[in-house]
Amino acid sequence: MNNQETATNKRHEDNAADEKHQLLFDAGRSMRYHDKRAAFFDFCDKFLTFLSLMFSSATLAALLGQNRITAGIAAVISSAVSALSLVGGFANKARSHFEFKKQWHDLYFTIEQAEPLPQNLRELKSEYQRIEREEPAVMYWVNELCYIEQAKAMGYTREELEKQNIRPVHWIYRLTGQLHNFNSDPFK
């Protein structure tokens, strides 16, 4: 083999290793994303269930105490909270995101064990795209936060992230990112 063939093979190996690294990065980011979304929806479901039980108990206590106005208000609030929980489908959404997290987790470990060969990478990309097609719309700020977390977990430095124009997510978006999908940042 001559020097030119050796250099070409080395470039192909480097490209394959880079592609594998990128697939690992993206699968890891997706695992983090769905973990955060599942936790958010699980919290919403449990919180609304708690409120419903609390106001149902208040209704019963008010009725036993002959306070019909308080009982009526507590009953209306309990019904509204239960309706919000039912219509919002938070438990189903949490379960759905948990299932996506499992799929990304399985793919992550498959990628990790795979040799960076072109055929392997094609199959892994195909599986990656299959999972991605089935996902619901991505919440921009949650995804951005997961990107940063995954980059730190894989050893990227702050300087490397800044070169890619990735900056820390402002606290307001950390707080509200699960609730909206606006992707412009006036704080940058």
Coordinates of N, CA and C in Angstrom, one line a residue:
M1 N 0.9 -1.2 0.0 CA 0.0 0.0 0.0 C 0.9 1.2 0.0
N2 N 0.6 2.2 -0.8 CA 1.4 3.4 -0.9 C 0.9 4.5 0.1
N3 N 1.7 5.5 0.2 CA 1.4 6.6 1.2 C 0.0 7.2 1.0
Q4 N -0.4 7.4 -0.3 CA -1.7 8.0 -0.6 C -2.8 7.1 -0.2
E5 N -2.7 5.8 -0.4 CA -3.8 4.9 0.1 C -3.9 4.9 1.6
T6 N -2.7 4.9 2.3 CA -2.7 4.9 3.7 C -3.3 6.2 4.3
A7 N -3.1 7.3 3.7 CA -3.7 8.6 4.1 C -5.2 8.6 3.9
T8 N -5.6 8.0 2.7 CA -7.1 8.0 2.4 C -7.8 7.1 3.5
N9 N -7.2 5.9 3.8 CA -7.7 5.0 4.8 C -7.8 5.7 6.1
K10 N -6.8 6.4 6.5 CA -6.8 7.1 7.8 C -7.9 8.1 7.8
R11 N -8.1 8.9 6.7 CA -9.2 9.9 6.7 C -10.5 9.2 6.9
H12 N -10.7 8.1 6.2 CA -12.0 7.3 6.3 C -12.2 6.8 7.7
E13 N -11.2 6.3 8.4 CA -11.3 5.9 9.8 C -11.6 7.1 10.7
D14 N -10.9 8.2 10.5 CA -11.2 9.4 11.3 C -12.6 9.9 11.1
N15 N -13.1 9.9 9.8 CA -14.5 10.3 9.6 C -15.5 9.3 10.2
A16 N -15.2 8.1 10.2 CA -16.1 7.1 10.8 C -16.1 7.3 12.3
A17 N -15.0 7.5 12.9 CA -14.9 7.7 14.3 C -15.6 9.0 14.7
D18 N -15.5 10.0 13.9 CA -16.2 11.3 14.1 C -17.7 11.1 14.0
E19 N -18.2 10.3 13.0 CA -19.6 10.0 12.9 C -20.1 9.3 14.1
K20 N -19.4 8.3 14.6 CA -19.8 7.5 15.7 C -19.9 8.4 17.0
H21 N -18.9 9.3 17.1 CA -18.9 10.2 18.2 C -20.1 11.1 18.2
Q22 N -20.5 11.6 17.0 CA -21.6 12.5 16.8 C -22.9 11.7 17.1
L23 N -23.0 10.5 16.7 CA -24.2 9.7 17.0 C -24.3 9.4 18.5
L24 N -23.2 9.2 19.2 CA -23.2 9.0 20.6 C -23.6 10.3 21.3
F25 N -23.1 11.4 20.8 CA -23.5 12.7 21.4 C -25.0 12.9 21.3
D26 N -25.5 12.7 20.1 CA -26.9 13.0 19.8 C -27.8 12.1 20.6
A27 N -27.5 10.8 20.7 CA -28.3 9.8 21.4 C -28.2 10.1 22.9
G28 N -27.1 10.5 23.4 CA -27.0 10.9 24.8 C -27.8 12.2 25.1
R29 N -27.8 13.2 24.2 CA -28.6 14.4 24.4 C -30.1 14.0 24.4
S30 N -30.5 13.1 23.5 CA -31.9 12.7 23.4 C -32.3 12.0 24.7
M31 N -31.4 11.1 25.2 CA -31.8 10.5 26.5 C -32.0 11.5 27.6
R32 N -31.1 12.5 27.7 CA -31.3 13.5 28.7 C -32.6 14.3 28.5
Y33 N -32.9 14.6 27.2 CA -34.1 15.4 26.9 C -35.3 14.6 27.3
H34 N -35.4 13.4 26.9 CA -36.7 12.6 27.3 C -36.7 12.4 28.8
D35 N -35.6 12.2 29.4 CA -35.6 12.1 30.9 C -36.2 13.4 31.5
K36 N -35.8 14.5 31.1 CA -36.3 15.8 31.6 C -37.8 16.0 31.3
R37 N -38.2 15.6 30.1 CA -39.6 15.8 29.7 C -40.5 14.8 30.5
A38 N -40.0 13.6 30.7 CA -40.8 12.6 31.4 C -40.9 13.0 32.9
A39 N -39.9 13.5 33.5 CA -39.9 14.0 34.8 C -40.9 15.2 35.0
F40 N -40.9 16.1 34.0 CA -41.8 17.3 34.0 C -43.2 16.8 34.0
F41 N -43.5 15.9 33.1 CA -44.9 15.5 32.9 C -45.4 14.7 34.1
D42 N -44.4 13.9 34.7 CA -44.7 13.1 35.9 C -45.0 14.0 37.0
F43 N -44.2 15.1 37.2 CA -44.5 16.1 38.2 C -45.8 16.7 38.1
C44 N -46.2 17.1 36.8 CA -47.5 17.8 36.6 C -48.6 16.8 37.0
D45 N -48.5 15.6 36.6 CA -49.5 14.6 36.9 C -49.7 14.4 38.4
K46 N -48.6 14.3 39.1 CA -48.6 14.1 40.6 C -49.1 15.3 41.3
F47 N -48.7 16.5 40.8 CA -49.1 17.7 41.5 C -50.6 17.9 41.3
L48 N -51.1 17.7 40.1 CA -52.5 17.9 39.8 C -53.4 16.8 40.6
T49 N -52.8 15.6 40.7 CA -53.5 14.6 41.5 C -53.6 15.0 43.0
F50 N -52.5 15.5 43.5 CA -52.4 16.0 44.9 C -53.4 17.1 45.1
L51 N -53.5 18.1 44.1 CA -54.5 19.2 44.3 C -55.9 18.7 44.2
S52 N -56.1 17.8 43.3 CA -57.5 17.2 43.2 C -57.9 16.5 44.6
L53 N -57.0 15.7 45.1 CA -57.3 15.1 46.4 C -57.5 16.1 47.5
M54 N -56.6 17.1 47.5 CA -56.7 18.1 48.6 C -58.1 18.8 48.5
F55 N -58.5 19.3 47.3 CA -59.7 20.0 47.2 C -60.9 19.1 47.4
S56 N -60.8 17.8 47.0 CA -61.9 16.8 47.3 C -62.1 16.6 48.8
S57 N -61.0 16.5 49.5 CA -61.0 16.4 50.9 C -61.6 17.7 51.6
A58 N -61.3 18.9 51.0 CA -61.8 20.1 51.5 C -63.3 20.2 51.3
T59 N -63.7 19.6 50.1 CA -65.2 19.6 49.8 C -65.9 18.8 50.9
L60 N -65.4 17.6 51.2 CA -66.0 16.7 52.2 C -66.0 17.4 53.5
A61 N -64.9 18.0 53.9 CA -64.8 18.6 55.2 C -65.8 19.8 55.3
A62 N -65.9 20.6 54.3 CA -66.8 21.7 54.3 C -68.3 21.2 54.3
L63 N -68.6 20.1 53.6 CA -70.0 19.6 53.7 C -70.3 19.0 55.1
L64 N -69.3 18.4 55.7 CA -69.6 17.8 57.1 C -69.7 19.0 58.1
G65 N -69.1 20.1 57.8 CA -69.2 21.3 58.6 C -70.3 22.2 58.3
Q66 N -71.2 21.8 57.4 CA -72.4 22.5 56.9 C -72.0 23.9 56.3
N67 N -70.8 23.9 55.6 CA -70.4 25.1 54.9 C -70.5 24.9 53.4
R68 N -71.7 25.2 52.9 CA -72.0 24.8 51.5 C -71.2 25.7 50.5
I69 N -71.0 26.9 50.8 CA -70.3 27.8 49.9 C -68.8 27.3 49.7
T70 N -68.2 27.1 50.8 CA -66.8 26.6 50.8 C -66.8 25.2 50.1
A71 N -67.8 24.4 50.3 CA -67.8 23.0 49.7 C -68.0 23.2 48.2
G72 N -68.8 24.1 47.8 CA -69.1 24.4 46.3 C -67.8 24.9 45.6
I73 N -67.1 25.8 46.3 CA -65.9 26.3 45.7 C -64.8 25.2 45.6
A74 N -64.6 24.5 46.6 CA -63.6 23.4 46.6 C -64.0 22.3 45.6
A75 N -65.3 22.0 45.5 CA -65.7 21.0 44.5 C -65.4 21.5 43.1
V76 N -65.7 22.8 42.8 CA -65.4 23.3 41.4 C -63.9 23.3 41.2
I77 N -63.1 23.7 42.1 CA -61.6 23.6 41.9 C -61.2 22.2 41.7
S78 N -61.7 21.3 42.5 CA -61.3 19.9 42.4 C -61.7 19.4 41.0
S79 N -62.8 19.7 40.5 CA -63.3 19.3 39.2 C -62.4 19.9 38.1
A80 N -62.1 21.1 38.2 CA -61.3 21.8 37.2 C -59.9 21.2 37.2
V81 N -59.3 20.9 38.3 CA -58.0 20.3 38.4 C -58.0 18.9 37.8
S82 N -59.0 18.2 38.1 CA -59.1 16.8 37.5 C -59.3 16.9 36.0
A83 N -60.1 17.8 35.5 CA -60.3 18.0 34.1 C -59.0 18.4 33.4
L84 N -58.3 19.3 34.0 CA -57.0 19.7 33.5 C -56.0 18.5 33.4
S85 N -56.0 17.7 34.4 CA -55.1 16.5 34.4 C -55.5 15.5 33.3
L86 N -56.8 15.3 33.2 CA -57.3 14.4 32.2 C -57.1 14.9 30.7
V87 N -57.4 16.2 30.5 CA -57.3 16.7 29.2 C -55.8 16.9 28.8
G88 N -55.0 17.3 29.8 CA -53.6 17.5 29.5 C -52.9 16.2 29.3
G89 N -53.4 15.1 29.8 CA -52.8 13.7 29.5 C -51.4 13.6 30.0
F90 N -51.1 14.2 31.2 CA -49.7 14.3 31.6 C -49.1 12.9 31.9
A91 N -49.9 12.0 32.5 CA -49.4 10.7 32.8 C -49.0 10.0 31.5
N92 N -49.8 10.1 30.4 CA -49.5 9.5 29.1 C -48.3 10.1 28.5
K93 N -48.2 11.4 28.6 CA -47.0 12.1 28.1 C -45.7 11.6 28.8
A94 N -45.8 11.5 30.1 CA -44.6 11.1 30.9 C -44.2 9.7 30.4
R95 N -45.2 8.8 30.3 CA -44.9 7.4 29.9 C -44.3 7.4 28.5
S96 N -44.8 8.2 27.6 CA -44.3 8.3 26.2 C -42.9 8.7 26.2
H97 N -42.5 9.8 26.9 CA -41.1 10.2 27.0 C -40.2 9.2 27.7
F98 N -40.8 8.5 28.6 CA -40.0 7.5 29.3 C -39.6 6.4 28.3
E99 N -40.6 6.0 27.4 CA -40.4 5.0 26.4 C -39.3 5.5 25.3
F100 N -39.4 6.8 25.0 CA -38.4 7.3 24.1 C -37.0 7.3 24.7
K101 N -37.0 7.6 26.0 CA -35.7 7.6 26.7 C -35.1 6.1 26.6
K102 N -35.9 5.1 26.8 CA -35.4 3.8 26.8 C -34.9 3.4 25.4
Q103 N -35.6 3.9 24.3 CA -35.2 3.6 23.0 C -33.8 4.3 22.7
W104 N -33.7 5.5 23.1 CA -32.4 6.2 23.0 C -31.3 5.6 23.8
H105 N -31.6 5.1 25.0 CA -30.7 4.4 25.8 C -30.2 3.1 25.1
D106 N -31.1 2.4 24.6 CA -30.7 1.1 23.9 C -29.8 1.5 22.7
L107 N -30.2 2.5 21.9 CA -29.4 2.9 20.8 C -28.0 3.4 21.2
Y108 N -27.9 4.1 22.3 CA -26.7 4.7 22.7 C -25.7 3.5 23.0
F109 N -26.1 2.5 23.7 CA -25.2 1.4 24.0 C -24.9 0.5 22.8
T110 N -25.8 0.5 21.8 CA -25.5 -0.2 20.6 C -24.5 0.5 19.8
I111 N -24.6 1.8 19.8 CA -23.6 2.7 19.1 C -22.2 2.5 19.8
E112 N -22.3 2.6 21.1 CA -21.0 2.5 21.9 C -20.3 1.2 21.6
Q113 N -21.0 0.1 21.4 CA -20.4 -1.2 21.2 C -20.0 -1.5 19.7
A114 N -20.6 -0.7 18.8 CA -20.3 -0.9 17.4 C -19.0 -0.5 17.0
E115 N -18.4 -1.2 16.0 CA -17.2 -0.8 15.4 C -17.5 0.3 14.4
P116 N -16.7 1.4 14.3 CA -17.0 2.5 13.4 C -16.8 2.1 11.9
L117 N -17.5 1.2 11.4 CA -17.4 0.8 10.0 C -18.6 1.4 9.3
P118 N -18.4 1.7 8.0 CA -19.5 2.4 7.2 C -20.8 1.6 7.3
Q119 N -20.9 0.3 7.2 CA -22.1 -0.4 7.2 C -22.8 -0.3 8.6
N120 N -22.0 -0.4 9.6 CA -22.6 -0.2 11.0 C -23.1 1.1 11.2
L121 N -22.4 2.2 10.7 CA -22.9 3.5 10.9 C -24.1 3.8 10.1
R122 N -24.3 3.2 8.9 CA -25.5 3.4 8.1 C -26.7 2.8 8.9
E123 N -26.5 1.6 9.4 CA -27.6 1.0 10.2 C -28.0 1.8 11.4
L124 N -26.9 2.3 12.1 CA -27.2 3.0 13.3 C -27.9 4.4 13.0
K125 N -27.5 5.0 11.9 CA -28.1 6.2 11.5 C -29.6 6.0 11.1
S126 N -29.8 4.9 10.5 CA -31.2 4.5 10.1 C -32.1 4.3 11.4
E127 N -31.5 3.6 12.4 CA -32.3 3.5 13.6 C -32.5 4.8 14.3
Y128 N -31.5 5.6 14.3 CA -31.5 7.0 14.9 C -32.7 7.8 14.2
Q129 N -32.7 7.7 12.9 CA -33.8 8.5 12.2 C -35.1 7.9 12.4
R130 N -35.2 6.6 12.6 CA -36.5 6.0 12.9 C -37.1 6.5 14.2
I131 N -36.2 6.5 15.2 CA -36.7 7.0 16.6 C -37.0 8.5 16.5
E132 N -36.2 9.2 15.8 CA -36.4 10.7 15.7 C -37.7 11.0 15.0
R133 N -38.1 10.2 14.0 CA -39.4 10.5 13.3 C -40.6 10.3 14.2
E134 N -40.5 9.4 15.2 CA -41.6 9.1 16.0 C -41.8 10.1 17.2
E135 N -40.7 10.9 17.4 CA -40.8 11.8 18.6 C -41.7 12.9 18.4
P136 N -42.3 13.4 19.5 CA -43.1 14.7 19.4 C -42.2 15.9 19.1
A137 N -42.8 17.0 18.9 CA -42.0 18.2 18.6 C -41.0 18.5 19.8
V138 N -39.8 19.0 19.5 CA -38.8 19.2 20.5 C -39.0 20.6 21.1
M139 N -38.9 20.7 22.5 CA -38.9 21.9 23.2 C -37.5 22.5 23.1
Y140 N -37.4 23.6 22.4 CA -36.1 24.2 22.1 C -35.2 24.4 23.3
W141 N -35.6 25.0 24.4 CA -34.8 25.3 25.5 C -34.4 24.1 26.3
V142 N -35.3 23.1 26.4 CA -34.9 21.9 27.1 C -33.8 21.2 26.3
N143 N -34.0 21.2 25.0 CA -33.0 20.5 24.1 C -31.7 21.2 24.2
E144 N -31.7 22.6 24.2 CA -30.5 23.4 24.4 C -29.7 23.0 25.7
L145 N -30.5 23.0 26.7 CA -29.9 22.6 28.0 C -29.3 21.2 28.0
C146 N -30.0 20.3 27.4 CA -29.5 18.9 27.3 C -28.2 18.8 26.4
Y147 N -28.2 19.7 25.4 CA -27.0 19.7 24.5 C -25.8 20.1 25.4
I148 N -25.9 21.2 26.2 CA -24.8 21.6 27.0 C -24.5 20.6 28.1
E149 N -25.4 19.9 28.7 CA -25.1 18.9 29.7 C -24.4 17.7 29.0
Q150 N -24.8 17.3 27.8 CA -24.2 16.2 27.2 C -22.8 16.6 26.8
A151 N -22.6 17.8 26.3 CA -21.2 18.3 25.9 C -20.3 18.2 27.1
K152 N -20.8 18.7 28.3 CA -20.0 18.6 29.5 C -19.7 17.2 29.9
A153 N -20.7 16.3 29.8 CA -20.5 14.9 30.2 C -19.5 14.2 29.3
M154 N -19.4 14.7 28.0 CA -18.4 14.1 27.1 C -17.1 14.8 27.1
G155 N -16.9 15.7 28.0 CA -15.6 16.4 28.2 C -15.3 17.6 27.4
Y156 N -16.3 18.2 26.8 CA -16.1 19.4 26.0 C -15.9 20.6 27.0
T157 N -15.0 21.5 26.7 CA -14.7 22.6 27.5 C -15.6 23.8 27.2
R158 N -15.6 24.7 28.1 CA -16.4 25.9 27.9 C -16.0 26.7 26.6
E159 N -14.7 26.7 26.4 CA -14.1 27.3 25.2 C -14.6 26.7 23.9
E160 N -14.7 25.3 23.9 CA -15.1 24.6 22.7 C -16.6 24.9 22.5
L161 N -17.4 25.0 23.5 CA -18.8 25.3 23.4 C -19.0 26.8 22.9
E162 N -18.2 27.7 23.4 CA -18.3 29.1 22.9 C -17.9 29.2 21.4
K163 N -17.0 28.4 21.0 CA -16.6 28.4 19.6 C -17.8 28.0 18.7
Q164 N -18.6 27.1 19.2 CA -19.8 26.7 18.5 C -21.0 27.6 18.7
N165 N -20.7 28.8 19.4 CA -21.7 29.7 19.8 C -22.8 29.2 20.7
I166 N -22.4 28.3 21.6 CA -23.3 27.7 22.6 C -22.9 28.4 23.9
R167 N -23.9 29.0 24.5 CA -23.7 29.7 25.8 C -24.7 29.1 26.8
P168 N -24.4 29.3 28.1 CA -25.3 28.8 29.1 C -26.7 29.3 28.9
V169 N -27.7 28.4 29.3 CA -29.1 28.8 29.1 C -29.5 29.7 30.3
H170 N -30.1 30.9 29.9 CA -30.5 31.9 30.9 C -31.5 31.2 31.9
W171 N -31.4 31.7 33.2 CA -32.2 31.1 34.2 C -33.7 31.1 33.9
I172 N -34.2 32.2 33.2 CA -35.6 32.3 32.9 C -36.0 31.1 31.9
Y173 N -35.1 30.7 31.0 CA -35.5 29.6 30.1 C -35.3 28.3 30.8
R174 N -34.4 28.2 31.8 CA -34.3 27.0 32.6 C -35.7 26.8 33.3
L175 N -36.2 27.9 33.8 CA -37.5 27.8 34.6 C -38.7 27.6 33.7
T176 N -38.7 28.2 32.5 CA -39.9 28.1 31.7 C -39.8 27.3 30.4
G177 N -38.7 26.7 30.2 CA -38.4 26.0 28.9 C -39.3 24.8 28.7
Q178 N -39.8 24.2 29.7 CA -40.8 23.1 29.6 C -42.2 23.6 29.1
L179 N -42.4 24.9 29.2 CA -43.8 25.4 29.0 C -43.9 26.1 27.6
H180 N -42.8 26.5 27.0 CA -43.0 27.2 25.7 C -41.9 26.7 24.8
N181 N -42.1 27.1 23.5 CA -41.1 26.6 22.5 C -40.5 27.8 21.7
F182 N -40.4 29.0 22.4 CA -39.8 30.1 21.7 C -38.3 29.9 21.6
N183 N -37.7 30.2 20.5 CA -36.3 29.9 20.4 C -35.5 31.1 20.2
S184 N -36.0 32.3 20.4 CA -35.1 33.5 20.4 C -34.8 33.9 21.8
D185 N -33.5 34.3 22.0 CA -33.1 34.6 23.3 C -32.7 36.1 23.4
P186 N -33.5 36.9 24.0 CA -33.1 38.3 24.1 C -32.0 38.6 25.1
F187 N -31.6 37.5 25.9 CA -30.6 37.7 26.9 C -29.2 37.4 26.3
K188 N -29.1 37.0 25.1 CA -27.7 36.8 24.5 C -27.1 38.1 24.0

